[in-house]
Coordinates of C-alpha atoms and ligand atoms in Angstrom, one line a residue:
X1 CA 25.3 -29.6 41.5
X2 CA 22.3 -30.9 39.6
X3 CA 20.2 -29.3 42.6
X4 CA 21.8 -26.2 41.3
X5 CA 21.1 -26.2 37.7
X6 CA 17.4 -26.9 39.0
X7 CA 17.2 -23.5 41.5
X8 CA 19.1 -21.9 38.1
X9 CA 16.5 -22.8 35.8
X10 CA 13.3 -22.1 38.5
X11 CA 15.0 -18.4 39.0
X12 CA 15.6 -17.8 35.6
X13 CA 12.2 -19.1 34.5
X14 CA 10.7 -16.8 37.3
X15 CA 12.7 -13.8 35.6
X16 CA 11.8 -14.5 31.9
X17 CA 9.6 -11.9 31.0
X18 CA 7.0 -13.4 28.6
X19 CA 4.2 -10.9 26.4
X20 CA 1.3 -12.9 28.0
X21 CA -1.6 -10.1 28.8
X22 CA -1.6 -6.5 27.6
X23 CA -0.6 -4.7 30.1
X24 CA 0.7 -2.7 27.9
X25 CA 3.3 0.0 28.4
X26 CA 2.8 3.2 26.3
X27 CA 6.4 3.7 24.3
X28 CA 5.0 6.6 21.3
X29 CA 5.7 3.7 19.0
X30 CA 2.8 4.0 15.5
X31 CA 1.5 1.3 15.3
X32 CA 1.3 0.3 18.3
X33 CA 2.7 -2.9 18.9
X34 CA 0.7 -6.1 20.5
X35 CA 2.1 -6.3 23.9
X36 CA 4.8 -4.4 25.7
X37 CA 5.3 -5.2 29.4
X38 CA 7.6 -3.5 31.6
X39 CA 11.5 -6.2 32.1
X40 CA 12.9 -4.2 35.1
X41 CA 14.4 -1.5 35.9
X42 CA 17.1 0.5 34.2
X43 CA 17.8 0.8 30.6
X44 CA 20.2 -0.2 27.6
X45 CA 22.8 2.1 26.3
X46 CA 22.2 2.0 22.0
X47 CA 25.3 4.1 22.0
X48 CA 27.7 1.8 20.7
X49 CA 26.1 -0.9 20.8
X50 CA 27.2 -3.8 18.5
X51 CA 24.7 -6.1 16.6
X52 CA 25.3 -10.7 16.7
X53 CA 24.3 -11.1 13.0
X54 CA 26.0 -14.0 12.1
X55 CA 24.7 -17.8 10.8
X56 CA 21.1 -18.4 9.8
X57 CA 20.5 -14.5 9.0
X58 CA 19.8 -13.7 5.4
X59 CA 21.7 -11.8 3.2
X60 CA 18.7 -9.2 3.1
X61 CA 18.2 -9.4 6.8
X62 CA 21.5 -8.5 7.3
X63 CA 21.6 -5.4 4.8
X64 CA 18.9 -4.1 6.9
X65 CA 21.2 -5.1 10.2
X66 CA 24.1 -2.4 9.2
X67 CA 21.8 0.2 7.5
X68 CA 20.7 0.7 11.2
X69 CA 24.4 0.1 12.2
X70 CA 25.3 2.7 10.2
X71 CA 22.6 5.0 10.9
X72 CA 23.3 4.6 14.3
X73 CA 27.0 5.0 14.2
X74 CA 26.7 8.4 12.5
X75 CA 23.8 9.5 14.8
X76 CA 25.2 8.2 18.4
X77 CA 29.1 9.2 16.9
X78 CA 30.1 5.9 18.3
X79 CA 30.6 3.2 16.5
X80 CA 28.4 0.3 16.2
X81 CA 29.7 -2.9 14.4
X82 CA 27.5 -6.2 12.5
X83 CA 29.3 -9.1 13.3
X84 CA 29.4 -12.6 14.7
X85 CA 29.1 -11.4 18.3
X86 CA 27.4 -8.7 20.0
X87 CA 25.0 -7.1 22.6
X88 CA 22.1 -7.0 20.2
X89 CA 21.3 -10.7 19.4
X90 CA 18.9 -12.2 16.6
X91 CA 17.5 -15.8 17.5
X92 CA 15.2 -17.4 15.0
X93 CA 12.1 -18.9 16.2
X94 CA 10.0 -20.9 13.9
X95 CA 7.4 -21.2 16.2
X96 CA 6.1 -17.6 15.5
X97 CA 4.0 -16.0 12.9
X98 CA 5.7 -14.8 9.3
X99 CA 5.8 -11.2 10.4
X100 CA 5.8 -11.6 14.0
X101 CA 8.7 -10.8 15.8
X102 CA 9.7 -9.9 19.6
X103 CA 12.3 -7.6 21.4
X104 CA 13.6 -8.4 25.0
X105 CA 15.6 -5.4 25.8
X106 CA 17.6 -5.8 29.6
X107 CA 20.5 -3.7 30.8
X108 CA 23.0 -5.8 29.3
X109 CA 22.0 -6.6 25.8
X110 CA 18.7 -6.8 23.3
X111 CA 17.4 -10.1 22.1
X112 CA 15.5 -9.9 19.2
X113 CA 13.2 -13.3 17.9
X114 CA 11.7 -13.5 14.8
X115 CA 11.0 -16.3 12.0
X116 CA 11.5 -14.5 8.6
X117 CA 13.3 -11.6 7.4
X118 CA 10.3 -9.5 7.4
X119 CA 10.6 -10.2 11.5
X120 CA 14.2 -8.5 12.0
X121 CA 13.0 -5.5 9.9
X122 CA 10.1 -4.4 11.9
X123 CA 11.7 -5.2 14.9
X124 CA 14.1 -2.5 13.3
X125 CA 11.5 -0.5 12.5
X126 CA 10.5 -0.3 16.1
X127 CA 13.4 0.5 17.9
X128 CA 14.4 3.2 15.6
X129 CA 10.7 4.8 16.8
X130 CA 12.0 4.5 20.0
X131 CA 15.7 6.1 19.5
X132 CA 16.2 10.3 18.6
X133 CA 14.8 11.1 15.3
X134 CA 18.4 11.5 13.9
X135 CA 18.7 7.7 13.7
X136 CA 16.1 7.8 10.5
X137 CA 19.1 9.4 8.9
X138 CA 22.3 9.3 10.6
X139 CA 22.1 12.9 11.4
X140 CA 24.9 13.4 14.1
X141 CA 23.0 13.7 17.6
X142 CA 25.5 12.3 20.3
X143 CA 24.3 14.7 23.1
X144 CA 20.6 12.9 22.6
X145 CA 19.5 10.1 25.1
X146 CA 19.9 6.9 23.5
X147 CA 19.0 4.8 26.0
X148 CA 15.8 2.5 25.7
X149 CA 13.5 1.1 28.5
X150 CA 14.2 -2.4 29.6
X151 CA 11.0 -4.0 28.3
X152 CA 9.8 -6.7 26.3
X153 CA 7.7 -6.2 23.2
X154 CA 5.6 -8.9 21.5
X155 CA 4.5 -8.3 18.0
X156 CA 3.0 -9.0 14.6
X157 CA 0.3 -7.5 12.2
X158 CA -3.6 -7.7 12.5
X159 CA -3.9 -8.6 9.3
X160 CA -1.3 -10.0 6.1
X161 CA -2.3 -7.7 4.0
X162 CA -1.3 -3.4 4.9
X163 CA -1.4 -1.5 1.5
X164 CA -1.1 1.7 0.1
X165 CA -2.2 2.4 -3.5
X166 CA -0.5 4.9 -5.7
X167 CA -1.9 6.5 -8.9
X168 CA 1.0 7.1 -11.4
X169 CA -1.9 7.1 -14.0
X170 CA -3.1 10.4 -13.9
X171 CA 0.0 11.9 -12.8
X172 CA 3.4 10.6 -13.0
X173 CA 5.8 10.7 -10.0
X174 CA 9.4 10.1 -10.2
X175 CA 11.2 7.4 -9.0
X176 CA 12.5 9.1 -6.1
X177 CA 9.6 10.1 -5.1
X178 CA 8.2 6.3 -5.6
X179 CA 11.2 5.3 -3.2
X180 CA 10.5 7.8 -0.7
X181 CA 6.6 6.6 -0.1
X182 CA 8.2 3.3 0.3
X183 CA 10.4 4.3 3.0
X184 CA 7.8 6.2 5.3
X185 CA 5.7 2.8 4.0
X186 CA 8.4 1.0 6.0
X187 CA 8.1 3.0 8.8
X188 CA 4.5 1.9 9.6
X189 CA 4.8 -1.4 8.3
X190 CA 2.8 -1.5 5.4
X191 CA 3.8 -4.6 3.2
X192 CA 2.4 -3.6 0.0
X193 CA 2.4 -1.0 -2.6
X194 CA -0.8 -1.4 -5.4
X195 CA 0.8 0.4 -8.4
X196 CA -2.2 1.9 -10.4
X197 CA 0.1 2.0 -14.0
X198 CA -2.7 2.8 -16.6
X199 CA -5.1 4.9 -17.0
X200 CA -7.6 7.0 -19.3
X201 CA -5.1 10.0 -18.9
X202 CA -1.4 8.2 -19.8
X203 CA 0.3 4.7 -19.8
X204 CA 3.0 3.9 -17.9
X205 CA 4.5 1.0 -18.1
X206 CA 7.1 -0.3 -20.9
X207 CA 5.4 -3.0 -22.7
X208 CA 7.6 -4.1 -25.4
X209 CA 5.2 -5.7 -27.1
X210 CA 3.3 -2.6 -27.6
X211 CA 6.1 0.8 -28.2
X212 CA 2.9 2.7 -28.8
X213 CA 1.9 2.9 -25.5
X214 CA 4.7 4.5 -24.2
X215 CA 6.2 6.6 -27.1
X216 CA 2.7 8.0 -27.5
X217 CA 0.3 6.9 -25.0
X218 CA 1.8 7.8 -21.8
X219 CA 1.2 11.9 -23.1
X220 CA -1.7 14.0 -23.3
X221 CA -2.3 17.1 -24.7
X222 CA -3.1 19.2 -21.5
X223 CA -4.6 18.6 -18.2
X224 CA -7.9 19.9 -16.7
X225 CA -7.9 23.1 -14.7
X226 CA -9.7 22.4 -11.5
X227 CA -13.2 21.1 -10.9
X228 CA -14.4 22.7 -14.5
X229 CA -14.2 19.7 -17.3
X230 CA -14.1 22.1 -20.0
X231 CA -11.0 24.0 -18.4
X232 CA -7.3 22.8 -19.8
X233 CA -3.9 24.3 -19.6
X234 CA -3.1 22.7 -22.7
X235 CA 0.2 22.2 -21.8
X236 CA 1.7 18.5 -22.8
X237 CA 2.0 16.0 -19.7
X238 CA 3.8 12.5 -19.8
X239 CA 6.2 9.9 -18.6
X240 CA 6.6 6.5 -18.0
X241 CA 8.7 3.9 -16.3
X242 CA 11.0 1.8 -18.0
X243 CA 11.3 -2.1 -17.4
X244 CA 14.6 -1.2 -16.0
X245 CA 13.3 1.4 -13.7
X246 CA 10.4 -1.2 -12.9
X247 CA 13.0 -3.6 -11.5
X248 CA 14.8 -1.1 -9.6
X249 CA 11.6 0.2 -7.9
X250 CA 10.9 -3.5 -6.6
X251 CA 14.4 -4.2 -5.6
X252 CA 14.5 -1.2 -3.2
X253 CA 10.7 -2.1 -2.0
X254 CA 12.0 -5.7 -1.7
X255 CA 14.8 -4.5 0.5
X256 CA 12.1 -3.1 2.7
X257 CA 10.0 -6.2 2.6
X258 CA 7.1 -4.5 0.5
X259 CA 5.7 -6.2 -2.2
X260 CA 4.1 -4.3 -5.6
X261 CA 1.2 -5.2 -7.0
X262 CA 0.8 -3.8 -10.2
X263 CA -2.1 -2.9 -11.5
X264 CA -3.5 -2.9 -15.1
X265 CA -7.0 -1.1 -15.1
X266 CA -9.5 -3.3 -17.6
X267 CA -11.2 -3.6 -19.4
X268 CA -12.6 0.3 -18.6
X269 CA -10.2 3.4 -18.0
X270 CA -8.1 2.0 -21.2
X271 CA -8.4 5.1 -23.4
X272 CA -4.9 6.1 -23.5
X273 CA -4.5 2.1 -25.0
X274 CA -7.2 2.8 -27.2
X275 CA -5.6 6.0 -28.4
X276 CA -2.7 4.3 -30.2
X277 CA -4.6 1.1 -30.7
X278 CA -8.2 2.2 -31.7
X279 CA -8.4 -1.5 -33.2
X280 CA -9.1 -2.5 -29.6
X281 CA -12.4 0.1 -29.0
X282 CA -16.1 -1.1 -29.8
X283 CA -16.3 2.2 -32.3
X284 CA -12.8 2.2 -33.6
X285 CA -12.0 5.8 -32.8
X286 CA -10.3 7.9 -33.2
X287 CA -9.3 8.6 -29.9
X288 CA -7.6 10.5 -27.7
X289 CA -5.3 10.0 -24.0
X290 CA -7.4 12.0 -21.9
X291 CA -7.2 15.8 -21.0
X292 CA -10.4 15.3 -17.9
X293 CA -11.2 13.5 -15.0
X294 CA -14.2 11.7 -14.8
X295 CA -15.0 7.7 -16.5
X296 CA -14.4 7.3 -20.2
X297 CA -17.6 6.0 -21.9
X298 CA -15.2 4.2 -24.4
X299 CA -14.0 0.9 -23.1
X300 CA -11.9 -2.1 -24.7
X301 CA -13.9 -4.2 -27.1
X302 CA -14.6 -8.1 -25.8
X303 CA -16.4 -8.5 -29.0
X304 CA -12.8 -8.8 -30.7
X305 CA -10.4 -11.9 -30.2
X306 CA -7.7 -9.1 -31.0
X307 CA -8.8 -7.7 -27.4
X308 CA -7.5 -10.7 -25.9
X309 CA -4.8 -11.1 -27.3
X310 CA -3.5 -7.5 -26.5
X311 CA -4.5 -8.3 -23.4
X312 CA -2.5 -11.9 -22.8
X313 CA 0.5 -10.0 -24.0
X314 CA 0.5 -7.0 -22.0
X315 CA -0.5 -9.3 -19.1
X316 CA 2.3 -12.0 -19.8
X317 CA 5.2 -8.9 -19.6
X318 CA 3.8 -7.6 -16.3
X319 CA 3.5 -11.0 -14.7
X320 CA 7.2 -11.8 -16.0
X321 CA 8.3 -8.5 -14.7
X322 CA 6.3 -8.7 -11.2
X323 CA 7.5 -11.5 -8.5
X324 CA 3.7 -10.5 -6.7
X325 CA 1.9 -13.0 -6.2
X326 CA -1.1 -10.9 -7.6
X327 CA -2.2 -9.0 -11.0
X328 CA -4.4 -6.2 -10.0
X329 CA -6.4 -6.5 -13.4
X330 CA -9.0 -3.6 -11.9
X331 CA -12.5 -4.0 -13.3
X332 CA -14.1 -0.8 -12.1
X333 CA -15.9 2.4 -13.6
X334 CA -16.8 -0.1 -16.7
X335 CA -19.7 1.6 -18.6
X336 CA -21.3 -0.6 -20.7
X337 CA -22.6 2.1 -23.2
X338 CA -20.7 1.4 -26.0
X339 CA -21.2 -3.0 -25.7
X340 CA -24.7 -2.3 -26.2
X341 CA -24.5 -0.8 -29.7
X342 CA -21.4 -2.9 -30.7
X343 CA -22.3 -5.1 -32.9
X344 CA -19.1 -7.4 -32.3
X345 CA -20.2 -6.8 -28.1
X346 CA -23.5 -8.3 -29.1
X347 CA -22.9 -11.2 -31.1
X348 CA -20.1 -12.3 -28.4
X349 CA -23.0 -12.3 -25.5
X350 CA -24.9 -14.1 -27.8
X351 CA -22.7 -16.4 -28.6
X352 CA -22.4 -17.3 -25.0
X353 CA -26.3 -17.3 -24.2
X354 CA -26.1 -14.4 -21.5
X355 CA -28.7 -13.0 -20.9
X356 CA -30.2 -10.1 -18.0
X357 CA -30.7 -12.1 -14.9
X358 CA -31.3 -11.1 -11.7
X359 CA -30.1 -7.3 -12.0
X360 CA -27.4 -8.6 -13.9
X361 CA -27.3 -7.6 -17.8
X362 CA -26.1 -9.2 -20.4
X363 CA -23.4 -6.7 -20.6
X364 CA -22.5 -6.9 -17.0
X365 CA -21.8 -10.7 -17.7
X366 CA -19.6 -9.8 -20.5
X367 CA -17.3 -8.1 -18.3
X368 CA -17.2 -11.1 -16.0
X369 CA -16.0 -12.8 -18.7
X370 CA -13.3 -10.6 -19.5
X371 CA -12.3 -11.2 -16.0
X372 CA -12.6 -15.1 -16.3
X373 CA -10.4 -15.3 -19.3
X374 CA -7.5 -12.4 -17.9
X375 CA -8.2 -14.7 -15.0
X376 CA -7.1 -17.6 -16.8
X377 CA -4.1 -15.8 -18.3
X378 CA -2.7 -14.8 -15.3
X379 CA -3.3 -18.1 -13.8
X380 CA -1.2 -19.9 -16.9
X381 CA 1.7 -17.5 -15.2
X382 CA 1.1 -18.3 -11.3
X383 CA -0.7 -15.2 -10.4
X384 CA -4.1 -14.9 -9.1
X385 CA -6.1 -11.8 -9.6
X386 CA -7.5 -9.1 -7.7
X387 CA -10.1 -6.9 -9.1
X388 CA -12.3 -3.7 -8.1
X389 CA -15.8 -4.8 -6.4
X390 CA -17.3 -4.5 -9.6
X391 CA -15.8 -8.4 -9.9
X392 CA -18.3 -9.4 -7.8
X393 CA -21.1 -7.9 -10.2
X394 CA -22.5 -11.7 -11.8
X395 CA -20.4 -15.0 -11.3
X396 CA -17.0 -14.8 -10.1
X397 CA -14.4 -17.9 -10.7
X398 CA -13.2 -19.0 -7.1
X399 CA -9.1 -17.3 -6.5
X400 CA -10.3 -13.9 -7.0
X401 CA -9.8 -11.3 -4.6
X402 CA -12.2 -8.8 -3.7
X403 CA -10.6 -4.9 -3.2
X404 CA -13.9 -3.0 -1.4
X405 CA -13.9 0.2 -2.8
X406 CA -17.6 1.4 -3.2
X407 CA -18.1 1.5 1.1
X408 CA -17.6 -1.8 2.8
X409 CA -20.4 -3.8 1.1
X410 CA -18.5 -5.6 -1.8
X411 CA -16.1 -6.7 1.3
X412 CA -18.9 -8.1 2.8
X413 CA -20.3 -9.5 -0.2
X414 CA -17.5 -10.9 -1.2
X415 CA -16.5 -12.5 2.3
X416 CA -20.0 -13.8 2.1
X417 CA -19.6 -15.6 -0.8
X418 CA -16.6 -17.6 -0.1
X419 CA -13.8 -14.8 -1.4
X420 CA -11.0 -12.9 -0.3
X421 CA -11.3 -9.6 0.3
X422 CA -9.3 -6.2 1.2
X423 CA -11.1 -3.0 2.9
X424 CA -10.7 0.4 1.0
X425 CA -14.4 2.1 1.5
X426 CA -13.7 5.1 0.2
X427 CA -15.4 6.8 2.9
X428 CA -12.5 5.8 5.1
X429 CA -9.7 5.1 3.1
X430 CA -9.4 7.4 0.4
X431 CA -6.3 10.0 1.3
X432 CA -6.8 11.8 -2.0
X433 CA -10.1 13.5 0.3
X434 CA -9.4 16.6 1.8
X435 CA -8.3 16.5 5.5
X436 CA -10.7 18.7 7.0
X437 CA -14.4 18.8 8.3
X438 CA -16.8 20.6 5.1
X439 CA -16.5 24.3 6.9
X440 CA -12.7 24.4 6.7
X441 CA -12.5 23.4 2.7
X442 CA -12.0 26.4 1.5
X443 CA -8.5 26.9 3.7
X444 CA -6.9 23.7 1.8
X445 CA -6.0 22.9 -1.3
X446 CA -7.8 21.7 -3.9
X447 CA -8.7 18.2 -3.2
X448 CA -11.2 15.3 -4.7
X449 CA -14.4 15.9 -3.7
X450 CA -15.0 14.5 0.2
X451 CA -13.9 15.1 3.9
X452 CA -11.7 12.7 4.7
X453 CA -10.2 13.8 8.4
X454 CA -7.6 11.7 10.4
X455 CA -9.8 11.1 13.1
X456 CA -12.3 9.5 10.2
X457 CA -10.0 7.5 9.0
X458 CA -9.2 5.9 12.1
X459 CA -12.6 5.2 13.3
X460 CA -12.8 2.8 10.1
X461 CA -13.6 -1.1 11.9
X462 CA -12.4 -3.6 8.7
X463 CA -14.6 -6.3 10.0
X464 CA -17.9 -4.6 10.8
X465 CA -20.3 -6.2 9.1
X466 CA -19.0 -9.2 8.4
X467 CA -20.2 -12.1 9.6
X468 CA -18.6 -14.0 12.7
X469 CA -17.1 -17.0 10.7
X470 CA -16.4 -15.1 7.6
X471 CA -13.5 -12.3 9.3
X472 CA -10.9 -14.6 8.0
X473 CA -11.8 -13.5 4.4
X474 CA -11.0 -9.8 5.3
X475 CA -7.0 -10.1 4.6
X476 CA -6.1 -6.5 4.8
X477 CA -6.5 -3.1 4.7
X478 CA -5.5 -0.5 1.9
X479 CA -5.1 3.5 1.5
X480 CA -5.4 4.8 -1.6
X481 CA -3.9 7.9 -3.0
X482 CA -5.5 8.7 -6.6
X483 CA -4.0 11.7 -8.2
X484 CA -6.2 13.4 -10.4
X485 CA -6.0 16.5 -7.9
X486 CA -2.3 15.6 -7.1
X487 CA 0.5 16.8 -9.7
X488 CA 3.5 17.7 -7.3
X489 CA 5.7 15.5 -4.8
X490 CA 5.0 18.0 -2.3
X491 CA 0.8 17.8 -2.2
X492 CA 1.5 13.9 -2.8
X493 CA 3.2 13.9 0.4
X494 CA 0.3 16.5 1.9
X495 CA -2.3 13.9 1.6
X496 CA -0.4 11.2 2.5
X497 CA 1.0 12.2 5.6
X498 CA 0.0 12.0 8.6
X499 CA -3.1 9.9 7.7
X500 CA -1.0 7.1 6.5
X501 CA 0.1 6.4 10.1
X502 CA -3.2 6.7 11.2
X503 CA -3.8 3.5 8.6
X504 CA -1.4 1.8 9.5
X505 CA -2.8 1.0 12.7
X506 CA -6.3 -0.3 11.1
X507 CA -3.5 -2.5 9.0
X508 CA -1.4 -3.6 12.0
X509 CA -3.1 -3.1 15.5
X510 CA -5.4 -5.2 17.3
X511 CA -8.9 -2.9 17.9
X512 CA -7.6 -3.4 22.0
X513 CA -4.5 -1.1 21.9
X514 CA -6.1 1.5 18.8
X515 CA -6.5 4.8 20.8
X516 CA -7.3 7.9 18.9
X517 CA -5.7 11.0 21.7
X518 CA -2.3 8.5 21.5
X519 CA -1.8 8.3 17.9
X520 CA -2.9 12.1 17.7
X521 CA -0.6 13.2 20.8
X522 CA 2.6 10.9 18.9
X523 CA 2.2 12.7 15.5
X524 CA 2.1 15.6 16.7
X525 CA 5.0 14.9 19.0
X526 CA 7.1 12.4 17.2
X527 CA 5.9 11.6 13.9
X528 CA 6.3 15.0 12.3
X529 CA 10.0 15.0 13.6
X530 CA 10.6 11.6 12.0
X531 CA 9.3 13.8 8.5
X532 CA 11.1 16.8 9.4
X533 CA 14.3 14.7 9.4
X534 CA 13.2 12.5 6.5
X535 CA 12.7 15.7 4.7
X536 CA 8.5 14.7 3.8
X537 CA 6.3 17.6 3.6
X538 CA 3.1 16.5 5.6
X539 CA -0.4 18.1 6.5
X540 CA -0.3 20.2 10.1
X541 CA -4.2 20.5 10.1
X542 CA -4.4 18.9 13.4
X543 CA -2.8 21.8 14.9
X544 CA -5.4 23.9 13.5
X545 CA -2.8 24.8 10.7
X546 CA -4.3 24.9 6.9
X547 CA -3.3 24.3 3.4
X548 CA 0.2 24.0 3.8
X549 CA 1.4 22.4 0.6
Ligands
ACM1 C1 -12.0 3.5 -8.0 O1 -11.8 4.4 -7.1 N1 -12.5 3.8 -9.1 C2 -11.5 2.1 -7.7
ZN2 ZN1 -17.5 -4.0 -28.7

């Protein structure tokens, strides 16, 4: 008998499939998974098929569990059930990463392992790539083949950090429309939306503290017409979200295990602020939210103490409102113009001795102390700070995070010198570019300037450049959608899609199993039937089709 148990164990260890090697087998999946080998013949039925969610899953887990269930049920028109036994199993295993997870699928059932919640949802996210479109929606298709492959995948993310930035500054987009970037978010496993809330052109975020800025600040009188600065429609633009709204938004992203970093742009691209507060300005004003594009010459004022203490209050409500871990407190596009002729700018750098060093003025320092003290603020709140590459311009207090958005040299800088850092070059990573080579610009839309084409933005390597010993700095990679161009849900979408799935595999693949012709061949394929069905407008431009907004 116990010579039995033995030959049992030896044949079933033979059996096991493990993920050891790539030998990986293609299944159309974006982004592509680590490792996929081949567990036999044969396939398992998802028709129907009932999902083990009992102890040790978590109440969030679980609402992710019957979604799919439900999905499912509708799609396949037989039922599945969540319940304490069934022939899709969920083991934890402790022993893997955070957001790794693995799926052993075999004729007779699916095993899925995984150590956090995060785990079980993109193993969900990857077997509905690999089911009919209608599962994204629970569209009836029962005639459709919803059988997978027996084969075992092994996965987690290239890097921790997969983000998408969206500008709600310049133009305001619903809520809806917030919720549906974070569902096709989900879809390639980004993790976190940067929320760009303020800008030159409207606030957007309830402060109580402040009513100003939203009864008044988050509206302007008009908006530019196109390239020309001097062109307006005159025609008044606003909105804002409420605290209530706020909370809503990261519930649902919460749901989809995506964190949001908020972000409050200081101390430059503040005008709207300075509009109902002109207190707060070097000059004093009067002015004005913004009608143009372009950076704002007038800035907050770090001469005045009453600066700082706007800015501990606005920053205390966003940190109370936020569970992120981070405060994006921005930093970029700071002209200094106006700190030179203030005389409350000047006495303050005085004050503190700084003076030009090294390429670094006086005023340059000032702003690294602005970002020392919001530093501090945040910190008296648990957050740690990330800020523009500009941060990096004169001494930088150790926590900081570096976002790269000027090419990839403030990453590398700021790897260099002992900080964290996320890649955004905008020469890879900015979807507000037009999706087209220069000679085809003229059959799109109107777009910032640039040519930003898919196949450009997946040639982007985050760690080039940095030096061996330093890549653990890098901690992610972001996309970012800015909006001056942007104003409806439909171009929004446009530029987003399909280059954020291109991203997502800079954000989640190893540089071993990225392949250009298979990402290209599955959008085209697949991934614009998973937006068909999820009702996204996207751009068709690699089909040779043009300015379809
Ligand atoms: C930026 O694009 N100004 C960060
Ligand atoms: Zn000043």
């Amino acid at each position: 008998m116990k010579l039995l148990n033995i030959k049992i164990i030896i044949i079933a260890g033979l059996l096991a499939v493990s993920c050891a090697g790539h030998d990986n087998v293609e299944l159309g999946i974006i982004p592509a998974p680590q490792n996929v080998v081949s567990s036999g013949n044969g396939s398992f039925n998802m028709a129907g098929a009932s999902f083990a969610a009992g102890e040790g899953i978590s109440p969030r887990a679980i609402d992710a569990i019957r979604t799919f269930a439900e999905d499912l049920s509708s799609s396949t028109g037989v039922p599945s059930s969540v319940g304490t036994k069934g022939s899709i199993r969920f083991k934890v295993d402790t022993t893997l990463g955070d957001e790794a997870y693995s799926i052993s699928i075999k004729r007779k059932g699916i095993t899925i392992e995984y150590a956090t919640d995060k785990g079980v949802m993109y193993a969900i996210s990857t077997l509905r790539q690999l089911l009919p479109v209608e599962n994204y929606v629970g569209k009836p298709a029962p005639d459709a083949k919803w059988e997978l492959p027996c084969v075992k995948i092994c996965d987690q993310p290239r890097f921790g950090y997969r983000g998408l930035l969206l500008d709600c500054g310049r133009h305001y987009f619903s809520t809806g429309e917030i919720k549906k970037c974070l569902d096709i978010m989900s879809v390639y496993k980004l993790n976190i939306l940067h929320w760009h809330l303020t800008e030159d052109q409207g606030w957007r975020i309830q402060i109580d503290t402040y009513p100003l800025l939203t009864e008044k600040a988050s509206w302007r009188k008009g908006t530019q017409v196109g390239r020309d600065k001097t062109k307006n429609d005159g025609v008044p633009y606003g909105g804002y979200y409420t605290k209530d709204e706020i909370r809503d938004i990261i519930a649902y992203a919460d749901n989809l295990g995506i964190e949001i970093i908020p972000e409050i742009d200081l101390p430059g691209h503040m005008l709207a602020a300075l509009s109902v507060y002109p207190e707060l300005g070097c000059t004093g004003g009067p002015y004005e939210v913004w009608t143009r594009w372009g950076v704002s010459p007038d800035v907050l004022c770090p001469g005045k103490e009453a600066t700082f203490e706007f800015l501990e209050n606005v920053l205390n409500e966003v940190a109370e409102l936020f569970p992120s871990r981070y405060v994006h407190i921005g930093g970029d596009e700071c002209p200094k113009i106006r700190w030179q002729d203030c005389p409350d700018c000047q006495a303050r750098i005085n004050e503190l001795g700084l003076v030009a060093k090294d390429d670094i003025s006086a005023e340059q320092q000032l702003q690294c102390y602005v970002t020392s003290r919001v530093q501090d603020i945040l910190a008296k709140k648990g957050k740690s700070i990330i800020g523009w590459d500009e941060i990096l311009e004169g001494d930088l207090k150790e926590g900081a995070t570096v976002m790269s958005w000027r090419g990839a040299k403030g990453g590398i800088e700021a790897a260099e010198r002992g900080f964290k850092a996320i890649m955004c070059p905008y020469q890879y990573l900015y979807i507000d570019y037009a999706q087209v080579e220069e000679k085809d610009l003229g059959k799109e839309p109107m777009a910032m300037a640039g040519c930003l084409p898919i196949e450009k933005v997946y040639s982007f390597e985050p760690y080039e450049g940095i030096p061996d010993g330093q890549t653990g700095n890098i901690i992610g990679v972001q996309a970012n959608l800015w909006t001056e161009y942007i104003g409806t849900d439909e171009y929004l979408e446009y530029m987003l899609l399909p280059r954020l799935a291109a991203a997502s595999e800079l954000q989640w693949t190893e540089v071993r199993n990225k392949n250009l012709d298979r990402v290209l061949n599955d959008i085209k394929t697949h991934q614009f039937r998973i937006y068909d069905q999820m009702g996204y407008n996207y751009s068709k431009v690699i089909m040779g089709i043009y300015g379809n907004k």
